[in-house]
PDB file of C-alpha atoms and ligand atoms in Angstrom:
ATOM      1  CA  MET A   1     325.855 210.483 118.970  1.00 88.00           C
ATOM      2  CA  THR A   2     323.532 208.325 120.894  1.00 95.00           C
ATOM      3  CA  ILE A   3     320.683 206.036 119.483  1.00 97.00           C
ATOM      4  CA  ALA A   4     317.602 204.758 121.416  1.00 98.00           C
ATOM      5  CA  HIS A   5     314.817 202.617 120.408  1.00 98.00           C
ATOM      6  CA  ALA A   6     311.369 201.787 121.501  1.00 98.00           C
ATOM      7  CA  PRO A   7     308.856 199.305 120.426  1.00 98.00           C
ATOM      8  CA  GLY A   8     305.175 199.440 119.207  1.00 97.00           C
ATOM      9  CA  LYS A   9     302.512 197.748 120.974  1.00 97.00           C
ATOM     10  CA  VAL A  10     298.991 196.185 120.585  1.00 97.00           C
ATOM     11  CA  ILE A  11     296.172 196.031 123.077  1.00 96.00           C
ATOM     12  CA  LEU A  12     295.224 192.379 123.393  1.00 98.00           C
ATOM     13  CA  PHE A  13     292.176 192.717 125.544  1.00 98.00           C
ATOM     14  CA  GLY A  14     290.083 195.551 127.322  1.00 97.00           C
ATOM     15  CA  GLU A  15     290.496 198.526 125.183  1.00 95.00           C
ATOM     16  CA  HIS A  16     287.928 201.265 125.964  1.00 96.00           C
ATOM     17  CA  ALA A  17     286.608 199.348 129.096  1.00 96.00           C
ATOM     18  CA  VAL A  18     289.992 200.395 130.599  1.00 94.00           C
ATOM     19  CA  VAL A  19     289.188 204.023 130.255  1.00 91.00           C
ATOM     20  CA  TYR A  20     286.195 203.165 132.662  1.00 95.00           C
ATOM     21  CA  GLY A  21     288.580 201.443 135.232  1.00 95.00           C
ATOM     22  CA  ARG A  22     288.435 197.711 133.990  1.00 97.00           C
ATOM     23  CA  PRO A  23     291.524 195.893 133.500  1.00 97.00           C
ATOM     24  CA  ALA A  24     293.283 195.562 130.040  1.00 97.00           C
ATOM     25  CA  ILE A  25     296.288 193.681 128.714  1.00 97.00           C
ATOM     26  CA  ALA A  26     298.736 194.933 126.133  1.00 97.00           C
ATOM     27  CA  VAL A  27     301.951 193.432 124.647  1.00 96.00           C
ATOM     28  CA  PRO A  28     304.951 195.124 123.104  1.00 96.00           C
ATOM     29  CA  VAL A  29     305.574 194.666 119.385  1.00 97.00           C
ATOM     30  CA  SER A  30     309.201 194.795 118.637  1.00 94.00           C
ATOM     31  CA  GLU A  31     308.746 194.177 114.845  1.00 94.00           C
ATOM     32  CA  VAL A  32     308.035 197.855 114.614  1.00 96.00           C
ATOM     33  CA  GLN A  33     310.260 200.432 116.313  1.00 97.00           C
ATOM     34  CA  ALA A  34     310.709 204.181 117.013  1.00 98.00           C
ATOM     35  CA  GLN A  35     314.311 205.185 116.732  1.00 98.00           C
ATOM     36  CA  VAL A  36     315.961 208.378 117.943  1.00 98.00           C
ATOM     37  CA  HIS A  37     319.470 209.855 117.424  1.00 97.00           C
ATOM     38  CA  ALA A  38     320.775 212.597 119.659  1.00 97.00           C
ATOM     39  CA  GLU A  39     323.758 214.566 118.650  1.00 97.00           C
ATOM     40  CA  PRO A  40     325.350 217.929 119.420  1.00 97.00           C
ATOM     41  CA  GLY A  41     323.918 220.735 117.268  1.00 96.00           C
ATOM     42  CA  GLU A  42     325.526 223.864 115.833  1.00 95.00           C
ATOM     43  CA  PRO A  43     326.213 226.517 118.253  1.00 96.00           C
ATOM     44  CA  GLY A  44     323.147 228.744 118.827  1.00 95.00           C
ATOM     45  CA  GLN A  45     320.654 226.440 117.161  1.00 96.00           C
ATOM     46  CA  GLY A  46     318.985 225.409 120.534  1.00 97.00           C
ATOM     47  CA  ILE A  47     317.271 221.987 120.561  1.00 97.00           C
ATOM     48  CA  VAL A  48     315.871 220.839 117.286  1.00 98.00           C
ATOM     49  CA  VAL A  49     313.694 217.760 116.918  1.00 98.00           C
ATOM     50  CA  ASP A  50     313.736 216.573 113.365  1.00 97.00           C
ATOM     51  CA  ALA A  51     311.000 214.022 112.613  1.00 96.00           C
ATOM     52  CA  PRO A  52     310.817 213.598 108.795  1.00 93.00           C
ATOM     53  CA  ASP A  53     308.281 210.531 109.013  1.00 85.00           C
ATOM     54  CA  LEU A  54     305.951 212.960 110.943  1.00 87.00           C
ATOM     55  CA  GLY A  55     306.779 215.817 108.581  1.00 91.00           C
ATOM     56  CA  GLN A  56     307.688 217.881 111.521  1.00 93.00           C
ATOM     57  CA  ARG A  57     310.992 219.852 112.433  1.00 96.00           C
ATOM     58  CA  VAL A  58     310.495 221.628 115.752  1.00 96.00           C
ATOM     59  CA  VAL A  59     312.689 224.183 117.443  1.00 97.00           C
ATOM     60  CA  VAL A  60     311.954 223.387 121.011  1.00 96.00           C
ATOM     61  CA  CYS A  61     312.122 226.778 122.489  1.00 95.00           C
ATOM     62  CA  ASP A  62     309.864 228.225 119.880  1.00 95.00           C
ATOM     63  CA  ALA A  63     307.284 225.408 119.836  1.00 96.00           C
ATOM     64  CA  ALA A  64     303.844 225.724 121.307  1.00 94.00           C
ATOM     65  CA  GLU A  65     303.219 224.086 124.665  1.00 91.00           C
ATOM     66  CA  GLU A  66     300.957 221.341 123.242  1.00 91.00           C
ATOM     67  CA  ASN A  67     303.495 220.199 120.570  1.00 94.00           C
ATOM     68  CA  PRO A  68     304.379 216.615 121.982  1.00 93.00           C
ATOM     69  CA  LEU A  69     307.657 216.480 120.369  1.00 96.00           C
ATOM     70  CA  ALA A  70     308.814 219.675 122.197  1.00 97.00           C
ATOM     71  CA  ALA A  71     306.790 218.711 125.311  1.00 96.00           C
ATOM     72  CA  ILE A  72     308.751 215.297 125.779  1.00 97.00           C
ATOM     73  CA  VAL A  73     312.008 216.998 125.338  1.00 97.00           C
ATOM     74  CA  ARG A  74     311.133 219.645 128.007  1.00 97.00           C
ATOM     75  CA  LEU A  75     309.709 217.254 130.518  1.00 97.00           C
ATOM     76  CA  ALA A  76     312.760 214.935 130.189  1.00 98.00           C
ATOM     77  CA  LEU A  77     315.396 217.933 130.597  1.00 97.00           C
ATOM     78  CA  VAL A  78     313.484 219.247 133.482  1.00 97.00           C
ATOM     79  CA  ALA A  79     313.369 215.755 135.127  1.00 97.00           C
ATOM     80  CA  MET A  80     317.206 215.616 134.557  1.00 97.00           C
ATOM     81  CA  LYS A  81     317.352 219.098 136.072  1.00 97.00           C
ATOM     82  CA  ARG A  82     319.222 220.099 133.026  1.00 96.00           C
ATOM     83  CA  SER A  83     318.775 223.518 131.147  1.00 93.00           C
ATOM     84  CA  LEU A  84     316.963 223.778 127.949  1.00 93.00           C
ATOM     85  CA  ASN A  85     319.738 226.022 126.745  1.00 94.00           C
ATOM     86  CA  LEU A  86     321.524 223.294 124.883  1.00 95.00           C
ATOM     87  CA  ASP A  87     322.535 222.815 121.233  1.00 97.00           C
ATOM     88  CA  LEU A  88     321.243 219.515 120.285  1.00 97.00           C
ATOM     89  CA  THR A  89     319.772 217.735 117.240  1.00 98.00           C
ATOM     90  CA  VAL A  90     317.206 215.065 117.883  1.00 98.00           C
ATOM     91  CA  THR A  91     316.279 212.934 115.053  1.00 98.00           C
ATOM     92  CA  VAL A  92     313.059 210.726 115.165  1.00 98.00           C
ATOM     93  CA  THR A  93     312.529 207.948 112.627  1.00 97.00           C
ATOM     94  CA  SER A  94     309.793 205.253 113.179  1.00 96.00           C
ATOM     95  CA  THR A  95     308.464 202.163 111.507  1.00 95.00           C
ATOM     96  CA  ILE A  96     305.298 202.064 113.742  1.00 94.00           C
ATOM     97  CA  PRO A  97     302.272 203.232 111.775  1.00 90.00           C
ATOM     98  CA  ILE A  98     300.644 206.481 112.915  1.00 85.00           C
ATOM     99  CA  ALA A  99     297.114 206.257 114.069  1.00 79.00           C
ATOM    100  CA  ARG A 100     296.714 202.709 114.069  1.00 83.00           C
ATOM    101  CA  GLY A 101     296.497 201.742 117.649  1.00 84.00           C
ATOM    102  CA  MET A 102     300.162 200.660 117.783  1.00 92.00           C
ATOM    103  CA  GLY A 103     301.244 203.256 120.295  1.00 91.00           C
ATOM    104  CA  SER A 104     303.502 205.435 117.874  1.00 91.00           C
ATOM    105  CA  GLY A 105     303.147 208.594 120.086  1.00 91.00           C
ATOM    106  CA  ALA A 106     304.124 206.791 123.207  1.00 94.00           C
ATOM    107  CA  ALA A 107     307.063 204.941 121.366  1.00 97.00           C
ATOM    108  CA  ILE A 108     308.527 208.067 120.034  1.00 97.00           C
ATOM    109  CA  SER A 109     308.298 209.948 123.390  1.00 97.00           C
ATOM    110  CA  THR A 110     309.804 206.840 125.115  1.00 98.00           C
ATOM    111  CA  ALA A 111     312.803 206.748 122.670  1.00 98.00           C
ATOM    112  CA  ILE A 112     313.155 210.567 122.715  1.00 98.00           C
ATOM    113  CA  VAL A 113     313.618 210.398 126.681  1.00 98.00           C
ATOM    114  CA  ARG A 114     315.991 207.324 126.330  1.00 98.00           C
ATOM    115  CA  ALA A 115     318.081 209.186 123.776  1.00 98.00           C
ATOM    116  CA  LEU A 116     318.336 212.355 125.744  1.00 98.00           C
ATOM    117  CA  ALA A 117     319.160 210.472 128.909  1.00 98.00           C
ATOM    118  CA  ALA A 118     321.864 208.369 127.270  1.00 97.00           C
ATOM    119  CA  HIS A 119     323.434 211.513 125.601  1.00 97.00           C
ATOM    120  CA  LEU A 120     323.307 213.439 128.920  1.00 96.00           C
ATOM    121  CA  ASN A 121     324.534 210.491 131.051  1.00 96.00           C
ATOM    122  CA  HIS A 122     321.479 210.378 132.985  1.00 97.00           C
ATOM    123  CA  TRP A 123     319.746 207.134 134.274  1.00 97.00           C
ATOM    124  CA  PHE A 124     315.908 206.992 134.351  1.00 97.00           C
ATOM    125  CA  SER A 125     314.046 203.982 135.709  1.00 97.00           C
ATOM    126  CA  SER A 126     311.262 202.455 133.282  1.00 96.00           C
ATOM    127  CA  ARG A 127     308.676 203.966 135.729  1.00 95.00           C
ATOM    128  CA  THR A 128     309.978 207.392 135.481  1.00 97.00           C
ATOM    129  CA  ILE A 129     309.882 207.044 131.747  1.00 98.00           C
ATOM    130  CA  SER A 130     306.586 205.769 131.582  1.00 96.00           C
ATOM    131  CA  ASP A 131     305.408 208.685 133.898  1.00 96.00           C
ATOM    132  CA  LEU A 132     307.040 211.354 131.643  1.00 97.00           C
ATOM    133  CA  VAL A 133     305.524 209.818 128.449  1.00 97.00           C
ATOM    134  CA  TYR A 134     302.200 209.658 130.015  1.00 95.00           C
ATOM    135  CA  GLN A 135     302.213 213.540 130.139  1.00 93.00           C
ATOM    136  CA  THR A 136     302.717 213.756 126.428  1.00 92.00           C
ATOM    137  CA  GLU A 137     300.014 211.011 125.857  1.00 88.00           C
ATOM    138  CA  VAL A 138     297.653 213.557 127.205  1.00 84.00           C
ATOM    139  CA  LEU A 139     298.598 215.931 124.343  1.00 81.00           C
ATOM    140  CA  TYR A 140     297.920 213.146 121.633  1.00 74.00           C
ATOM    141  CA  HIS A 141     294.984 211.561 123.070  1.00 73.00           C
ATOM    142  CA  GLY A 142     293.174 213.799 125.505  1.00 73.00           C
ATOM    143  CA  THR A 143     292.314 211.256 128.438  1.00 74.00           C
ATOM    144  CA  PRO A 144     294.711 208.331 127.981  1.00 79.00           C
ATOM    145  CA  SER A 145     294.464 205.330 130.277  1.00 80.00           C
ATOM    146  CA  GLY A 146     298.184 205.113 130.443  1.00 87.00           C
ATOM    147  CA  ILE A 147     298.413 201.734 129.071  1.00 89.00           C
ATOM    148  CA  ASP A 148     300.556 202.587 126.061  1.00 92.00           C
ATOM    149  CA  ASN A 149     303.263 204.473 127.910  1.00 94.00           C
ATOM    150  CA  THR A 150     303.420 201.501 130.571  1.00 93.00           C
ATOM    151  CA  VAL A 151     303.653 198.659 128.060  1.00 95.00           C
ATOM    152  CA  ILE A 152     306.186 200.461 125.780  1.00 97.00           C
ATOM    153  CA  ALA A 153     308.420 201.885 128.599  1.00 96.00           C
ATOM    154  CA  PHE A 154     308.566 198.393 130.312  1.00 95.00           C
ATOM    155  CA  GLU A 155     308.755 196.360 127.053  1.00 94.00           C
ATOM    156  CA  LYS A 156     306.745 193.564 128.580  1.00 92.00           C
ATOM    157  CA  PRO A 157     303.255 192.248 128.472  1.00 94.00           C
ATOM    158  CA  VAL A 158     301.277 194.314 131.014  1.00 95.00           C
ATOM    159  CA  TYR A 159     298.030 193.777 132.968  1.00 96.00           C
ATOM    160  CA  PHE A 160     296.847 197.228 133.516  1.00 93.00           C
ATOM    161  CA  VAL A 161     294.019 199.007 135.768  1.00 95.00           C
ATOM    162  CA  LYS A 162     293.808 202.762 135.196  1.00 90.00           C
ATOM    163  CA  GLU A 163     294.609 204.714 138.557  1.00 87.00           C
ATOM    164  CA  GLU A 164     295.328 201.313 140.402  1.00 91.00           C
ATOM    165  CA  GLY A 165     298.447 200.071 138.606  1.00 88.00           C
ATOM    166  CA  TRP A 166     299.974 197.535 136.413  1.00 90.00           C
ATOM    167  CA  GLU A 167     301.752 194.271 136.628  1.00 92.00           C
ATOM    168  CA  VAL A 168     304.158 192.520 134.191  1.00 89.00           C
ATOM    169  CA  PHE A 169     303.070 188.895 133.854  1.00 91.00           C
ATOM    170  CA  TRP A 170     304.522 185.678 132.458  1.00 88.00           C
ATOM    171  CA  VAL A 171     303.603 184.131 129.071  1.00 94.00           C
ATOM    172  CA  GLY A 172     303.332 180.348 129.725  1.00 95.00           C
ATOM    173  CA  ARG A 173     303.689 179.415 126.319  1.00 95.00           C
ATOM    174  CA  PRO A 174     304.781 181.964 123.503  1.00 96.00           C
ATOM    175  CA  PHE A 175     302.242 182.617 120.845  1.00 96.00           C
ATOM    176  CA  LEU A 176     301.811 184.299 117.423  1.00 97.00           C
ATOM    177  CA  LEU A 177     299.679 187.336 116.701  1.00 98.00           C
ATOM    178  CA  ALA A 178     298.956 188.445 113.246  1.00 98.00           C
ATOM    179  CA  ILE A 179     298.318 192.181 113.165  1.00 98.00           C
ATOM    180  CA  ALA A 180     296.431 193.566 110.241  1.00 97.00           C
ATOM    181  CA  ASP A 181     295.966 197.221 109.160  1.00 96.00           C
ATOM    182  CA  THR A 182     292.653 198.320 107.732  1.00 96.00           C
ATOM    183  CA  GLY A 183     294.524 201.157 106.022  1.00 95.00           C
ATOM    184  CA  ILE A 184     292.074 203.489 107.715  1.00 94.00           C
ATOM    185  CA  GLY A 185     293.328 206.123 110.326  1.00 89.00           C
ATOM    186  CA  SER A 186     291.790 205.930 113.808  1.00 86.00           C
ATOM    187  CA  SER A 187     291.618 209.038 116.137  1.00 87.00           C
ATOM    188  CA  THR A 188     291.660 207.592 119.646  1.00 85.00           C
ATOM    189  CA  ARG A 189     290.580 210.993 121.099  1.00 84.00           C
ATOM    190  CA  GLU A 190     287.565 210.896 118.735  1.00 93.00           C
ATOM    191  CA  VAL A 191     286.557 207.442 119.443  1.00 95.00           C
ATOM    192  CA  VAL A 192     287.100 207.755 122.884  1.00 91.00           C
ATOM    193  CA  GLY A 193     285.135 210.928 123.108  1.00 93.00           C
ATOM    194  CA  ASP A 194     282.252 209.477 121.007  1.00 97.00           C
ATOM    195  CA  LEU A 195     281.889 206.568 123.248  1.00 98.00           C
ATOM    196  CA  ARG A 196     282.020 208.827 126.320  1.00 97.00           C
ATOM    197  CA  ARG A 197     279.109 210.931 125.039  1.00 98.00           C
ATOM    198  CA  ARG A 198     277.005 207.795 124.251  1.00 98.00           C
ATOM    199  CA  TYR A 199     278.044 206.333 127.655  1.00 98.00           C
ATOM    200  CA  GLU A 200     276.971 209.586 129.558  1.00 98.00           C
ATOM    201  CA  ALA A 201     273.649 209.495 127.801  1.00 98.00           C
ATOM    202  CA  ASP A 202     272.834 205.662 128.657  1.00 98.00           C
ATOM    203  CA  PRO A 203     275.408 204.437 131.234  1.00 98.00           C
ATOM    204  CA  ALA A 204     273.293 201.317 132.006  1.00 98.00           C
ATOM    205  CA  ARG A 205     273.777 200.152 128.361  1.00 98.00           C
ATOM    206  CA  TYR A 206     277.453 200.404 128.578  1.00 98.00           C
ATOM    207  CA  GLU A 207     278.304 199.287 132.116  1.00 98.00           C
ATOM    208  CA  PRO A 208     277.678 195.627 131.618  1.00 98.00           C
ATOM    209  CA  LEU A 209     279.725 195.551 128.214  1.00 98.00           C
ATOM    210  CA  PHE A 210     282.636 197.139 130.291  1.00 98.00           C
ATOM    211  CA  ASP A 211     282.228 194.756 133.134  1.00 98.00           C
ATOM    212  CA  ARG A 212     282.354 191.818 130.794  1.00 98.00           C
ATOM    213  CA  ALA A 213     285.238 193.000 128.834  1.00 98.00           C
ATOM    214  CA  GLY A 214     287.120 193.470 132.163  1.00 98.00           C
ATOM    215  CA  ALA A 215     286.182 189.871 133.168  1.00 98.00           C
ATOM    216  CA  ILE A 216     287.638 188.678 129.819  1.00 98.00           C
ATOM    217  CA  ALA A 217     290.835 190.537 130.482  1.00 98.00           C
ATOM    218  CA  VAL A 218     291.160 188.725 133.899  1.00 98.00           C
ATOM    219  CA  GLU A 219     290.378 185.393 132.138  1.00 98.00           C
ATOM    220  CA  ALA A 220     292.774 186.049 129.318  1.00 98.00           C
ATOM    221  CA  ARG A 221     295.706 186.854 131.596  1.00 98.00           C
ATOM    222  CA  THR A 222     295.250 183.524 133.377  1.00 97.00           C
ATOM    223  CA  ALA A 223     294.940 181.735 129.734  1.00 97.00           C
ATOM    224  CA  VAL A 224     298.293 183.509 128.678  1.00 96.00           C
ATOM    225  CA  GLU A 225     300.066 182.554 131.937  1.00 96.00           C
ATOM    226  CA  GLN A 226     298.885 179.037 131.480  1.00 96.00           C
ATOM    227  CA  GLY A 227     299.671 178.841 127.835  1.00 94.00           C
ATOM    228  CA  ARG A 228     295.954 177.793 126.634  1.00 94.00           C
ATOM    229  CA  PRO A 229     295.699 179.395 123.202  1.00 88.00           C
ATOM    230  CA  GLU A 230     292.341 177.948 122.341  1.00 88.00           C
ATOM    231  CA  ALA A 231     290.813 179.640 125.577  1.00 96.00           C
ATOM    232  CA  LEU A 232     292.570 183.069 124.496  1.00 97.00           C
ATOM    233  CA  GLY A 233     290.998 182.781 120.898  1.00 97.00           C
ATOM    234  CA  GLN A 234     287.517 182.227 122.254  1.00 97.00           C
ATOM    235  CA  LEU A 235     288.055 185.243 124.638  1.00 98.00           C
ATOM    236  CA  MET A 236     289.235 187.322 121.579  1.00 98.00           C
ATOM    237  CA  ASN A 237     286.157 186.465 119.745  1.00 98.00           C
ATOM    238  CA  GLU A 238     283.908 187.490 122.717  1.00 98.00           C
ATOM    239  CA  ASN A 239     285.904 190.712 123.256  1.00 98.00           C
ATOM    240  CA  HIS A 240     285.295 191.657 119.776  1.00 98.00           C
ATOM    241  CA  GLN A 241     281.738 191.200 119.920  1.00 98.00           C
ATOM    242  CA  LEU A 242     281.607 193.398 123.050  1.00 98.00           C
ATOM    243  CA  LEU A 243     283.576 196.128 121.130  1.00 98.00           C
ATOM    244  CA  CYS A 244     280.972 195.959 118.240  1.00 98.00           C
ATOM    245  CA  ASP A 245     278.312 196.515 120.890  1.00 98.00           C
ATOM    246  CA  MET A 246     280.141 199.509 122.202  1.00 98.00           C
ATOM    247  CA  GLY A 247     280.059 200.896 118.562  1.00 98.00           C
ATOM    248  CA  VAL A 248     283.747 201.102 117.990  1.00 98.00           C
ATOM    249  CA  SER A 249     284.151 198.593 115.246  1.00 98.00           C
ATOM    250  CA  SER A 250     283.710 199.227 111.541  1.00 98.00           C
ATOM    251  CA  GLN A 251     282.890 197.178 108.431  1.00 98.00           C
ATOM    252  CA  GLU A 252     286.512 197.100 107.445  1.00 98.00           C
ATOM    253  CA  LEU A 253     287.487 195.683 110.962  1.00 98.00           C
ATOM    254  CA  ASP A 254     284.580 193.162 110.924  1.00 98.00           C
ATOM    255  CA  ARG A 255     285.632 191.930 107.497  1.00 98.00           C
ATOM    256  CA  LEU A 256     289.032 191.330 108.547  1.00 98.00           C
ATOM    257  CA  VAL A 257     288.032 189.706 111.884  1.00 98.00           C
ATOM    258  CA  ILE A 258     285.770 187.178 109.844  1.00 98.00           C
ATOM    259  CA  ALA A 259     288.528 186.680 107.157  1.00 98.00           C
ATOM    260  CA  ALA A 260     291.051 185.657 109.876  1.00 98.00           C
ATOM    261  CA  ARG A 261     288.728 183.183 111.480  1.00 98.00           C
ATOM    262  CA  GLU A 262     288.054 181.741 108.332  1.00 98.00           C
ATOM    263  CA  GLY A 263     291.723 181.372 107.613  1.00 98.00           C
ATOM    264  CA  GLY A 264     292.115 179.250 110.684  1.00 98.00           C
ATOM    265  CA  ALA A 265     292.773 181.793 113.346  1.00 98.00           C
ATOM    266  CA  LEU A 266     291.969 180.628 116.892  1.00 97.00           C
ATOM    267  CA  GLY A 267     290.372 184.054 117.451  1.00 98.00           C
ATOM    268  CA  ALA A 268     290.408 187.584 116.214  1.00 98.00           C
ATOM    269  CA  LYS A 269     289.381 191.124 117.330  1.00 98.00           C
ATOM    270  CA  LEU A 270     289.840 194.642 116.706  1.00 98.00           C
ATOM    271  CA  SER A 271     292.621 196.259 118.767  1.00 96.00           C
ATOM    272  CA  GLY A 272     292.931 199.752 120.040  1.00 93.00           C
ATOM    273  CA  ALA A 273     290.444 202.543 119.734  1.00 92.00           C
ATOM    274  CA  GLY A 274     288.722 201.000 116.559  1.00 95.00           C
ATOM    275  CA  TRP A 275     286.700 202.662 113.730  1.00 96.00           C
ATOM    276  CA  GLY A 276     289.884 201.828 111.717  1.00 94.00           C
ATOM    277  CA  GLY A 277     293.463 201.076 112.683  1.00 93.00           C
ATOM    278  CA  ASN A 278     294.434 197.396 113.228  1.00 96.00           C
ATOM    279  CA  MET A 279     292.955 194.060 114.294  1.00 97.00           C
ATOM    280  CA  ILE A 280     294.841 191.088 115.729  1.00 98.00           C
ATOM    281  CA  ALA A 281     294.286 187.344 115.089  1.00 98.00           C
ATOM    282  CA  LEU A 282     295.761 184.552 117.123  1.00 98.00           C
ATOM    283  CA  VAL A 283     297.623 182.229 114.591  1.00 98.00           C
ATOM    284  CA  THR A 284     300.023 179.369 114.700  1.00 97.00           C
ATOM    285  CA  GLU A 285     302.970 178.245 112.572  1.00 97.00           C
ATOM    286  CA  GLU A 286     300.464 176.103 110.610  1.00 98.00           C
ATOM    287  CA  THR A 287     297.889 178.758 109.952  1.00 98.00           C
ATOM    288  CA  ARG A 288     299.838 182.010 109.810  1.00 98.00           C
ATOM    289  CA  SER A 289     300.323 182.139 105.986  1.00 98.00           C
ATOM    290  CA  ARG A 290     296.911 181.167 105.165  1.00 98.00           C
ATOM    291  CA  VAL A 291     295.527 183.788 107.654  1.00 98.00           C
ATOM    292  CA  ASP A 292     298.030 186.376 106.290  1.00 98.00           C
ATOM    293  CA  LEU A 293     296.505 185.643 102.697  1.00 98.00           C
ATOM    294  CA  MET A 294     292.935 185.734 103.822  1.00 98.00           C
ATOM    295  CA  LEU A 295     293.403 189.055 105.568  1.00 98.00           C
ATOM    296  CA  ARG A 296     295.065 190.554 102.445  1.00 98.00           C
ATOM    297  CA  LEU A 297     292.230 189.327 100.152  1.00 98.00           C
ATOM    298  CA  ALA A 298     289.782 190.947 102.692  1.00 98.00           C
ATOM    299  CA  GLY A 299     291.641 194.392 102.244  1.00 97.00           C
ATOM    300  CA  ALA A 300     294.383 194.533 104.891  1.00 98.00           C
ATOM    301  CA  THR A 301     297.014 196.996 103.697  1.00 97.00           C
ATOM    302  CA  HIS A 302     299.679 195.604 105.933  1.00 95.00           C
ATOM    303  CA  VAL A 303     300.106 192.287 107.987  1.00 97.00           C
ATOM    304  CA  ILE A 304     302.712 191.628 110.290  1.00 96.00           C
ATOM    305  CA  VAL A 305     303.184 188.707 112.756  1.00 97.00           C
ATOM    306  CA  THR A 306     304.750 189.003 116.090  1.00 96.00           C
ATOM    307  CA  GLU A 307     305.677 186.511 118.686  1.00 95.00           C
ATOM    308  CA  VAL A 308     304.221 187.239 122.300  1.00 95.00           C
ATOM    309  CA  LYS A 309     306.678 185.963 124.679  1.00 92.00           C
TER     310      LYS A 309
HETATM  311  O1  PMV B 401     294.343 202.962 119.691  1.00 68.54           O
HETATM  312  P1  PMV B 401     295.196 203.061 120.793  1.00 68.54           P
HETATM  313  O2  PMV B 401     296.039 202.030 121.005  1.00 68.54           O
HETATM  314  O3  PMV B 401     295.545 204.407 121.379  1.00 68.54           O
HETATM  315  O4  PMV B 401     294.181 202.498 121.971  1.00 68.54           O
HETATM  316  C1  PMV B 401     293.273 203.116 122.637  1.00 68.54           C
HETATM  317  C2  PMV B 401     292.808 202.433 123.755  1.00 68.54           C
HETATM  318  C3  PMV B 401     291.674 202.878 124.359  1.00 68.54           C
HETATM  319  O5  PMV B 401     291.278 202.033 125.457  1.00 68.54           O
HETATM  320  C4  PMV B 401     290.433 203.038 123.438  1.00 68.54           C
HETATM  321  C5  PMV B 401     292.079 204.191 125.107  1.00 68.54           C
HETATM  322  C6  PMV B 401     293.027 204.433 126.080  1.00 68.54           C
HETATM  323  O6  PMV B 401     293.465 205.375 126.399  1.00 68.54           O
HETATM  324  O7  PMV B 401     293.281 203.250 126.683  1.00 68.54           O
END
C-alpha cells in the first residue's frame, strides 16, 4: 500500500484580479491535508476511488467524464502510459474543509496523482502534477486561474500570473496567519461567474480595482521577502477593501475581518472566492490567542493558525 499527502492553501493577495491577468500570491497550509492510500483491489473490480468524506465511491470505468475523482485517475494513468485496466482501490480522506477556498479539490487531485505514481513506481515532476491537477480544476471551478494546483503541487509560497507563469519566493521572516471559517460554503464557480457578468457590463468600473489588487500583490511579495509584517498587514486591509468593492465579500466575512483587527491583528482580509469561506488575519505570538477569541465571538466556526515560512 502507498500513502501520499497534499496540503491545503490560502490565497494571501490578488484573488479575482488573478483571473483577469493580475498577479496573486498563495501559500500552502500544511495544518490541513488530503491523504490518499492506493492498494491492490479484488480481481475484476477495476479502479475504485473511495472518498467517504466527500460521500463518493466511484468506479472509474463507469464514472461520468466530468467526475473529478475519476478524471484525475484517468489523466494520471494516461500520463504514466499505463492501462486503465487495473484492479486498484484508492481511498481519499481529507481534513481540508470543502468549498472554503482552501484548495480541497486541488489537494485531493494532487494526493491521488502522487499515490498512483508511488504505487506504480513512476516519478512525476511537481510541474507535471500541477498541469494534470489543473485539468481537474476546470471540472471543479469552470475557469480556474491555476493558482491552486501550482501552490499545492509545489508546496511553496507562489507568486502567480495566469498564462505567464509563477515563481516560488522566499519568506524573509516567517509569520503567522489565523485562518477563520465563516461556516458558509462558497462556490468559486458562482462567485467568479457573477463577477464576470458584472465586469462585462461595466469593465471600466472593475479594471482599476484589479490593477490596484495586482499592484498590492507585487508590493506584498516584497514585504514578505523583506520580512516587514506591518507593511503586509496594511496591504491586507487595502486588498480586503478592494474585494468589498468588487462585490465578493459578505457581512459574515466583514464581521470577522473587523473582529480580527480589533483583536490586534496587523491586517485581515477575505481569502479565496468570497461570499463565504475563509478570511485570514496576520497575527503574532502575542496576539494570536486574542484574535482567535475575537474571531470565534464574531461567529467563526473554525480557526487555525499556520506559520508561513
Ligand atoms: O476560493 P478559492 O481558493 O477557490 O479561490 C478562488 C480564487 C479566485 O481568484 C477567485 C479564482 C481563481 O481561479 O483564482
